Amino acid sequence: MLDRDDQEIMLRGIGVSPGICIGMAYLVDKEGVDVIKRYSVPETDLENEKNRFKTAVKKAKDHLNGIIGNTPEDFRDHTDILETHAVLLKDKMLYGKTIEIIDQERINAEWALKKVVSDLQTMFKNMHEPYFRERAADIVHVSDHIMRNLVGAEHANIKDIDKRVILVANDLSPAETSQIQLEWIMGFVTDLGGTTSHTGIIARTLEIPAVLGLDDVTEVIRNDDLIAVDGSTGEIIIHPTEETLVRFVKRRIEYEAHKAIIMRGSCLPAETLDGLAVQVMGNIELPEEVVSVRDHGGDGVGLYRTEFQYLSRSGFPGERELFDKYKDVVEVMMPKPVTIRTLDINGDKAVARHSEASEKNPALGLRGIRYCLKNPDVFKTQIRAILRAAAFGNVKILFPMVSGHDEVIEAKRMLDEVAESLSKEGTEFNRDIEIGVMIEVPSAVIMAEVMAEEVDFFSIGTNDLIQYTLAIDRGNRHVSHLYQPLHPAILRMLRHVTDVAENTDVKVFMCGEMAGNPIYAPILLGMGIGELSMNPQSIPVVKRMIRSLKVEDARLFVKDVLKETTAERITKLLQDSYGDMVSEFII
Ligand code: PEP
Ligand code: MG
């Protein structure tokens, strides 16, 4: 066993968000609910054991009622689910059965609860009705709450951290990551996750250093350990020596200085040396991030991932709340465009009402447009808010996870229905907006020609397109080395979509992470992609790269690239031709 107190330890993971931070570790302890032990309870103690369970349930109930009571009147529709949970706490099948099992089997409350929940889950999951499957998710939620009270573990609440720390976690969900308070959290490191996981994307947008995929960092780092993190190289140092600290501080100074230089040209237009103007836009997850797009010189918001307003809460936001947020973003960006993508929940962004537990394979599940078409009330509420916000600026609407023509037709039909009802009510709105589809499922690439008749623009989502084409889970560190934007299959798909766009009146944009890496700009421009949307902090560097290119050269270069048959050879070709140029911009 290492004597870790005075020994420096170096670990390497996947650097997903650049920057350096040095500080105390804060371990995000995940409930401890998974390590429940079974033990017998003597008959004389059974009454106490049952009371212990009842107290845990009461505590959970008081907690829920406290939240419901403190929710302002206007938001009361969001507390429905909490009320359902409060009722479930005392449900016969859960409450009554757990007490019965403690009694009959003379076992501890935790184990009895675990057993009851497992039986209930199996029962609900085998039912085909989605309603019952959702109830299974509710039961897990409720029982976790009771279990936390039983084992005395505090629920990790990132929002409540109020000291300057670096988070260390097994995994952080996108919902948890979006709760990070920049004032306190300097950076984070996790056991799981990869570059294009949403957790990584949010870290880049928040501009905090993050290293993911470290395997067992939570086993090695202890609370309050001093750690140094380099989000560019993926290096983590635990108990850094004085020498290491000096090296990291020096790196931080260099990084900040470099960033300042890059920022200087951020407001200049992205125009190639031979006069092609490219729109360089920002991706946002939360409305407040629009300021970052503006400050980094973005030409608009190319992707507003609206689902984050639906995470970390028990109910769905109402039209008023959505409208207010969209209007804020649109007004800050005016007259520049804002592309609002409709809800892309599930996949790795599960909502509380539809927990991941209910889908074995969420990336291939009821995600994005599929979810919306199955839940027209949720979809229409959002579309109403979008069309209303469109009356206040330059808005485009974008449908995610589209796999074919019929989904676009159906989504547009709902859009028309919403517009008609807004018009009947006399509510101010604007239906005259551009409509786009994400090209992120391989079938959408193949169907691009047909879909072109229905839409104004394509927005290529390489994060998912690569995941689904190469069969690589974007959040799985074990296959992250196979996640290759330069795979010839991907480049041929891009070529197909850009060819379709050129032969029709449809515009073609890119909003996946590939757009934010300056080394890919020659290929993307050479293929004719007219708008690139990315994490706000990548905007200045990509603009700089574009200003150093000639689009004519890039077009010829693409021809050479498409002759190559492996990602390795394409990477070499790109490095040989443009590597020096990029190394001037990037540390
Ligand atoms: C993508 O898939 O490339 C994309 C932009 O969407 P998201 O990352 O939100 O899935
Ligand atoms: Mg996607």
Short mmCIF file of C-alpha atoms and ligand atoms in Angstrom, two decimals, residues 196 198 201 283 303 305 307 341 344 349 367 438 440 460-465 474 511-513, ligand 1:
data_model
loop_
_atom_site.label_atom_id
_atom_site.label_comp_id
_atom_site.label_asym_id
_atom_site.label_seq_id
_atom_site.Cartn_x
_atom_site.Cartn_y
_atom_site.Cartn_z
CA THR A 196 -18.17 13.86 -26.67
CA HIS A 198 -22.57 15.60 -22.69
CA ILE A 201 -19.46 19.21 -23.65
CA ASN A 283 -23.68 25.93 -28.92
CA LEU A 303 -27.46 25.00 -31.45
CA ARG A 305 -29.78 22.27 -26.58
CA GLU A 307 -33.27 19.65 -22.90
CA ARG A 341 -33.36 22.57 -31.11
CA ASP A 344 -33.54 15.85 -27.25
CA LYS A 349 -29.85 12.99 -20.86
CA ARG A 367 -34.87 9.78 -27.68
CA MET A 438 -30.17 17.23 -37.38
CA GLU A 440 -26.97 12.49 -36.84
CA ILE A 460 -24.82 17.71 -39.01
CA GLY A 461 -24.43 16.32 -35.51
CA THR A 462 -21.16 14.46 -35.68
CA ASN A 463 -21.25 13.42 -32.03
CA ASP A 464 -24.11 11.05 -32.65
CA LEU A 465 -23.40 10.43 -36.31
CA ARG A 474 -19.73 8.33 -27.20
CA CYS A 511 -23.03 21.61 -34.82
CA GLY A 512 -21.25 18.48 -33.57
CA GLU A 513 -17.95 18.76 -31.71
C1 PEP B 1 -24.49 15.78 -32.09
O1 PEP B 1 -24.98 14.67 -31.92
O2 PEP B 1 -23.47 15.99 -32.77
C2 PEP B 1 -25.11 16.96 -31.48
C3 PEP B 1 -24.71 18.17 -31.75
O3 PEP B 1 -26.10 16.73 -30.58
P1 PEP B 1 -25.84 16.27 -29.07
O4 PEP B 1 -24.37 16.35 -28.81
O5 PEP B 1 -26.65 17.17 -28.21
O6 PEP B 1 -26.36 14.86 -29.08
#
